[in-house]
Amino acid sequence: MAERRFESADGSGQRASIRVRAPARDSQTGNYKCTVEWVHSGEKELFELWGIDSMQALQLALRAAGDLVNGGEEALRWEGSDEGYLGFPRTYPEFLPQALLRKLERMIDREIAAHTRKSEAERKRRQREQARGRAARKKPGPGRAKMP
């Protein structure tokens, strides 16, 4: 269903990949299974994640894929990216109390809003500097006649 490929961050040429197979319904239980295939360091590991429905099985498989990739011994990078982000967002355990989950979400939202405000202020500052630079280049200097 989906695959992500990685390469070693140290330039050694080693490769890894993670594959998530489509959820499949078990005829005996009615539950769904999603298989994750983790290929790294010359090994291939298969993991089965079970859910009450196909969505839960898929969510658990994606979380497991992220945990496998982010928790590995190897220093990996997402193929084609220069950043250290491996493409799997952080998740939180579902068993945490709802009040704590809401508190964490509010904290995250505040941090995102602060970062956005800072980035926007920086963008506007750069635009003002660029506009000043353009205006300075257009002004006639001393001793220059202004063209009609």
Coordinates of N, CA and C in Angstrom, one line a residue:
M1 N 0.8 -1.2 0.0 CA 0.0 0.0 0.0 C 0.9 1.3 0.0
A2 N 1.9 1.3 0.9 CA 2.8 2.5 1.0 C 4.2 2.0 1.3
E3 N 5.1 2.8 0.9 CA 6.5 2.5 1.1 C 7.3 3.8 1.3
R4 N 8.3 3.8 2.2 CA 9.2 4.9 2.3 C 10.6 4.4 2.3
R5 N 11.5 5.0 1.6 CA 12.9 4.5 1.5 C 13.8 5.5 2.2
F6 N 14.9 5.0 2.8 CA 15.9 5.7 3.5 C 17.3 5.4 3.0
E7 N 18.2 6.3 3.3 CA 19.6 6.0 3.1 C 20.3 6.4 4.3
S8 N 21.5 5.9 4.5 CA 22.3 6.2 5.6 C 22.7 7.6 5.6
A9 N 22.7 8.3 6.8 CA 23.0 9.7 6.9 C 24.5 9.9 6.8
D10 N 25.3 8.8 7.1 CA 26.7 9.0 7.1 C 27.4 8.8 5.7
G11 N 26.5 8.6 4.7 CA 27.0 8.5 3.3 C 27.6 7.1 3.0
S12 N 27.4 6.1 3.8 CA 28.0 4.8 3.6 C 27.3 4.0 2.5
G13 N 26.1 4.5 2.1 CA 25.4 3.9 1.0 C 24.4 2.8 1.4
Q14 N 24.3 2.6 2.7 CA 23.3 1.6 3.2 C 21.9 2.1 3.0
R15 N 21.0 1.2 2.7 CA 19.6 1.6 2.5 C 18.7 0.8 3.4
A16 N 17.5 1.4 3.6 CA 16.5 0.8 4.4 C 15.2 1.2 3.8
S17 N 14.1 0.4 4.2 CA 12.8 0.8 3.7 C 11.8 0.3 4.7
I18 N 10.6 0.9 4.7 CA 9.5 0.5 5.5 C 8.3 0.4 4.6
R19 N 7.6 -0.6 4.7 CA 6.4 -0.8 3.9 C 5.2 -1.1 4.8
V20 N 4.1 -0.5 4.5 CA 2.8 -0.8 5.2 C 1.8 -1.4 4.2
R21 N 1.4 -2.5 4.5 CA 0.4 -3.2 3.6 C -1.0 -2.8 4.0
A22 N -1.9 -2.9 3.0 CA -3.3 -2.5 3.2 C -3.9 -3.4 4.3
P23 N -4.8 -2.8 5.1 CA -5.5 -3.6 6.1 C -6.3 -4.7 5.5
A24 N -6.3 -5.9 6.1 CA -7.1 -7.0 5.7 C -8.0 -7.5 6.8
R25 N -9.2 -7.9 6.5 CA -10.1 -8.4 7.4 C -9.9 -9.8 7.7
D26 N -9.9 -10.2 9.0 CA -9.8 -11.6 9.4 C -11.2 -12.2 9.4
S27 N -11.4 -13.3 8.7 CA -12.8 -13.8 8.5 C -13.3 -14.4 9.8
Q28 N -12.4 -14.9 10.7 CA -12.8 -15.5 11.9 C -13.2 -14.5 13.0
T29 N -12.4 -13.5 13.2 CA -12.7 -12.5 14.3 C -13.4 -11.3 13.8
G30 N -13.3 -10.9 12.5 CA -13.9 -9.7 12.0 C -13.0 -8.5 12.2
N31 N -11.9 -8.7 12.9 CA -11.0 -7.6 13.1 C -10.1 -7.5 11.9
Y32 N -9.3 -6.4 11.9 CA -8.4 -6.1 10.7 C -6.9 -6.2 11.1
K33 N -6.1 -6.6 10.2 CA -4.7 -6.7 10.4 C -4.0 -5.9 9.3
C34 N -3.0 -5.2 9.8 CA -2.1 -4.4 8.9 C -0.7 -4.8 9.1
T35 N 0.0 -5.2 8.1 CA 1.4 -5.7 8.2 C 2.4 -4.6 7.8
V36 N 3.4 -4.5 8.7 CA 4.5 -3.6 8.4 C 5.8 -4.4 8.2
E37 N 6.4 -4.1 7.1 CA 7.7 -4.7 6.7 C 8.8 -3.7 6.9
W38 N 9.8 -4.1 7.7 CA 10.9 -3.2 8.0 C 12.2 -3.9 7.5
V39 N 12.8 -3.3 6.5 CA 14.0 -3.9 5.8 C 15.2 -2.9 6.2
H40 N 16.1 -3.4 6.9 CA 17.3 -2.6 7.3 C 18.5 -3.5 7.7
S41 N 19.6 -3.0 7.6 CA 20.9 -3.8 8.0 C 20.9 -5.2 7.4
G42 N 20.3 -5.4 6.2 CA 20.3 -6.7 5.6 C 19.3 -7.6 6.2
E43 N 18.4 -7.2 7.1 CA 17.4 -8.0 7.7 C 16.0 -7.5 7.3
K44 N 15.1 -8.4 7.3 CA 13.7 -8.1 7.0 C 12.8 -8.6 8.1
E45 N 12.1 -7.7 8.7 CA 11.2 -8.0 9.8 C 9.8 -7.7 9.5
L46 N 8.8 -8.5 9.9 CA 7.4 -8.3 9.6 C 6.7 -8.2 11.0
F47 N 5.8 -7.2 11.0 CA 5.0 -7.0 12.2 C 3.6 -6.9 11.8
E48 N 2.7 -7.5 12.6 CA 1.2 -7.5 12.4 C 0.6 -6.6 13.4
L49 N -0.2 -5.6 13.0 CA -0.9 -4.7 13.9 C -2.4 -5.0 13.7
W50 N -3.1 -5.2 14.8 CA -4.5 -5.5 14.7 C -5.4 -4.4 15.2
G51 N -6.5 -4.2 14.6 CA -7.4 -3.2 15.0 C -8.9 -3.7 14.9
I52 N -9.8 -3.0 15.6 CA -11.2 -3.3 15.5 C -11.7 -3.1 14.1
D53 N -11.2 -2.0 13.5 CA -11.6 -1.8 12.1 C -10.3 -1.4 11.3
S54 N -10.5 -1.3 10.0 CA -9.3 -1.1 9.1 C -8.6 0.2 9.5
M55 N -9.3 1.3 9.9 CA -8.7 2.5 10.2 C -7.8 2.4 11.4
Q56 N -8.3 1.7 12.5 CA -7.4 1.5 13.6 C -6.2 0.7 13.3
A57 N -6.4 -0.4 12.5 CA -5.2 -1.2 12.1 C -4.2 -0.3 11.4
L58 N -4.7 0.5 10.4 CA -3.8 1.4 9.7 C -3.1 2.4 10.6
Q59 N -3.8 3.0 11.5 CA -3.2 4.0 12.4 C -2.1 3.3 13.2
L60 N -2.4 2.2 13.7 CA -1.4 1.4 14.6 C -0.2 1.1 13.7
A61 N -0.4 0.7 12.5 CA 0.7 0.3 11.6 C 1.6 1.5 11.3
L62 N 1.0 2.7 11.0 CA 1.8 3.9 10.7 C 2.5 4.3 12.0
R63 N 1.9 4.2 13.1 CA 2.6 4.5 14.4 C 3.8 3.6 14.6
A64 N 3.6 2.3 14.4 CA 4.7 1.3 14.5 C 5.8 1.6 13.5
A65 N 5.4 1.9 12.3 CA 6.4 2.2 11.3 C 7.3 3.4 11.7
G66 N 6.7 4.4 12.2 CA 7.4 5.6 12.7 C 8.3 5.2 13.9
D67 N 7.8 4.4 14.8 CA 8.6 4.0 16.0 C 9.8 3.2 15.5
L68 N 9.6 2.3 14.5 CA 10.7 1.5 14.0 C 11.8 2.3 13.4
V69 N 11.4 3.3 12.6 CA 12.3 4.1 11.8 C 13.0 5.1 12.8
N70 N 12.3 5.7 13.6 CA 12.9 6.7 14.5 C 13.7 6.1 15.6
G71 N 13.4 4.9 16.0 CA 14.1 4.3 17.1 C 15.2 3.4 16.7
G72 N 15.5 3.3 15.5 CA 16.6 2.4 15.0 C 18.0 2.9 15.4
E73 N 18.9 2.0 15.4 CA 20.3 2.2 15.7 C 21.0 3.0 14.6
E74 N 20.5 2.8 13.4 CA 21.2 3.4 12.2 C 20.8 4.9 12.1
A75 N 21.7 5.7 11.7 CA 21.4 7.1 11.4 C 20.9 7.2 10.0
L76 N 19.6 7.4 9.8 CA 19.0 7.4 8.5 C 18.5 8.8 8.1
R77 N 18.3 8.9 6.8 CA 17.6 10.1 6.3 C 16.7 9.7 5.2
W78 N 15.6 10.4 5.1 CA 14.6 10.1 4.1 C 15.2 10.3 2.7
E79 N 15.2 9.4 1.8 CA 15.8 9.5 0.5 C 15.4 10.8 -0.2
G80 N 16.3 11.5 -0.6 CA 16.0 12.8 -1.3 C 15.9 14.0 -0.5
S81 N 16.0 13.8 0.8 CA 15.9 15.0 1.7 C 17.2 15.3 2.3
D82 N 17.4 16.6 2.6 CA 18.7 17.0 3.3 C 18.5 17.1 4.8
E83 N 17.2 17.1 5.2 CA 16.9 17.3 6.6 C 17.0 16.0 7.4
G84 N 17.0 16.0 8.7 CA 17.0 14.8 9.5 C 15.6 14.3 9.8
Y85 N 14.6 14.9 9.3 CA 13.2 14.4 9.5 C 13.0 13.2 8.7
L86 N 12.4 12.2 9.3 CA 12.2 10.9 8.6 C 10.8 10.7 8.1
G87 N 9.9 11.7 8.3 CA 8.6 11.7 7.7 C 7.5 11.0 8.6
F88 N 7.8 10.8 9.8 CA 6.8 10.2 10.7 C 6.6 11.1 11.9
P89 N 5.4 11.7 12.0 CA 5.2 12.6 13.1 C 5.2 11.9 14.5
R90 N 5.4 12.6 15.5 CA 5.4 12.1 16.9 C 3.9 11.8 17.2
T91 N 3.7 10.7 17.9 CA 2.4 10.3 18.3 C 2.4 10.1 19.8
Y92 N 1.2 10.1 20.4 CA 1.1 10.0 21.9 C 0.2 8.8 22.2
P93 N 0.6 8.2 23.3 CA -0.2 7.0 23.7 C -1.7 7.3 23.9
E94 N -2.6 6.5 23.4 CA -4.0 6.7 23.5 C -4.5 6.5 25.0
F95 N -3.8 5.8 25.8 CA -4.2 5.6 27.2 C -4.1 6.8 28.1
L96 N -3.4 7.8 27.6 CA -3.3 9.0 28.5 C -4.7 9.6 28.8
P97 N -4.8 10.2 30.0 CA -6.1 10.8 30.3 C -6.5 11.9 29.3
Q98 N -7.7 12.1 29.0 CA -8.2 13.1 28.1 C -7.7 14.5 28.5
A99 N -7.7 14.8 29.8 CA -7.3 16.1 30.2 C -5.8 16.4 29.9
L100 N -5.0 15.3 30.0 CA -3.6 15.5 29.7 C -3.4 15.6 28.2
L101 N -4.1 14.9 27.4 CA -4.0 15.0 25.9 C -4.4 16.4 25.5
R102 N -5.5 16.9 26.1 CA -5.9 18.3 25.7 C -4.9 19.3 26.1
K103 N -4.3 19.1 27.3 CA -3.2 20.0 27.7 C -2.0 20.0 26.7
L104 N -1.6 18.8 26.3 CA -0.5 18.6 25.4 C -0.8 19.3 24.1
E105 N -2.1 19.1 23.6 CA -2.5 19.7 22.3 C -2.4 21.2 22.4
R106 N -2.9 21.8 23.6 CA -2.9 23.3 23.7 C -1.4 23.8 23.7
M107 N -0.5 23.0 24.4 CA 0.9 23.4 24.4 C 1.5 23.4 23.0
I108 N 1.2 22.4 22.3 CA 1.7 22.3 20.9 C 1.1 23.4 20.0
D109 N -0.2 23.7 20.2 CA -0.8 24.7 19.4 C -0.2 26.1 19.7
R110 N 0.1 26.3 21.0 CA 0.8 27.6 21.4 C 2.2 27.7 20.8
E111 N 2.9 26.7 20.8 CA 4.3 26.7 20.2 C 4.2 26.9 18.7
I112 N 3.3 26.3 18.0 CA 3.1 26.5 16.6 C 2.7 27.9 16.3
A113 N 1.8 28.4 17.1 CA 1.4 29.8 16.9 C 2.5 30.8 17.1
A114 N 3.3 30.6 18.1 CA 4.5 31.4 18.4 C 5.5 31.3 17.3
H115 N 5.8 30.2 16.8 CA 6.7 30.0 15.7 C 6.2 30.7 14.4
T116 N 4.9 30.5 14.2 CA 4.2 31.2 13.0 C 4.4 32.7 13.1
R117 N 4.1 33.3 14.3 CA 4.2 34.7 14.4 C 5.6 35.2 14.2
K118 N 6.6 34.4 14.7 CA 8.0 34.8 14.6 C 8.4 34.7 13.1
S119 N 8.0 33.7 12.4 CA 8.3 33.5 11.0 C 7.7 34.6 10.2
E120 N 6.4 35.0 10.5 CA 5.7 36.0 9.7 C 6.4 37.4 10.0
A121 N 6.8 37.7 11.2 CA 7.5 38.9 11.5 C 8.8 39.0 10.8
E122 N 9.5 37.9 10.7 CA 10.8 37.9 10.0 C 10.6 38.1 8.5
R123 N 9.5 37.5 7.9 CA 9.2 37.6 6.5 C 8.9 39.1 6.2
K124 N 8.1 39.7 7.1 CA 7.7 41.2 6.8 C 9.0 42.1 7.0
R125 N 9.9 41.7 7.9 CA 11.1 42.5 8.1 C 11.9 42.5 6.8
R126 N 12.1 41.3 6.2 CA 12.8 41.1 5.0 C 12.2 41.9 3.9
Q127 N 10.9 41.8 3.8 CA 10.2 42.6 2.7 C 10.4 44.1 2.9
R128 N 10.4 44.6 4.1 CA 10.6 46.0 4.3 C 12.0 46.4 3.9
E129 N 13.0 45.5 4.2 CA 14.4 45.8 3.8 C 14.6 45.8 2.3
Q130 N 13.9 44.8 1.7 CA 14.0 44.7 0.2 C 13.4 46.0 -0.4
A131 N 12.2 46.4 0.1 CA 11.6 47.6 -0.4 C 12.4 48.8 -0.2
R132 N 13.1 49.0 0.9 CA 14.0 50.1 1.2 C 15.2 50.1 0.2
G133 N 15.7 48.9 -0.1 CA 16.8 48.8 -1.0 C 16.4 49.1 -2.4
R134 N 15.2 48.7 -2.8 CA 14.7 49.1 -4.2 C 14.5 50.6 -4.3
A135 N 13.9 51.2 -3.2 CA 13.7 52.7 -3.2 C 15.0 53.4 -3.2
A136 N 16.0 52.9 -2.5 CA 17.3 53.6 -2.5 C 18.0 53.6 -3.9
R137 N 17.8 52.5 -4.6 CA 18.4 52.4 -5.9 C 17.7 53.3 -6.9
K138 N 16.4 53.6 -6.7 CA 15.6 54.4 -7.6 C 15.8 55.9 -7.4
K139 N 16.2 56.3 -6.2 CA 16.4 57.7 -5.9 C 17.6 58.3 -6.6
P140 N 17.5 59.4 -7.2 CA 18.7 60.0 -7.8 C 19.6 60.5 -6.8
G141 N 20.9 60.2 -7.0 CA 21.9 60.7 -6.1 C 22.2 62.1 -6.2
P142 N 23.1 62.7 -5.3 CA 23.5 64.1 -5.4 C 24.1 64.4 -6.8
G143 N 23.8 65.5 -7.4 CA 24.4 65.8 -8.7 C 23.7 65.2 -9.8
R144 N 22.8 64.3 -9.6 CA 22.1 63.6 -10.7 C 20.8 64.3 -11.0
A145 N 20.5 64.5 -12.2 CA 19.2 65.1 -12.6 C 18.1 64.0 -12.6
K146 N 17.0 64.3 -12.1 CA 15.9 63.4 -12.2 C 15.3 63.4 -13.6
M147 N 15.1 62.2 -14.2 CA 14.5 62.1 -15.5 C 13.0 62.3 -15.5
P148 N 12.5 63.0 -16.5 CA 11.0 63.2 -16.5 C 10.3 62.0 -16.7

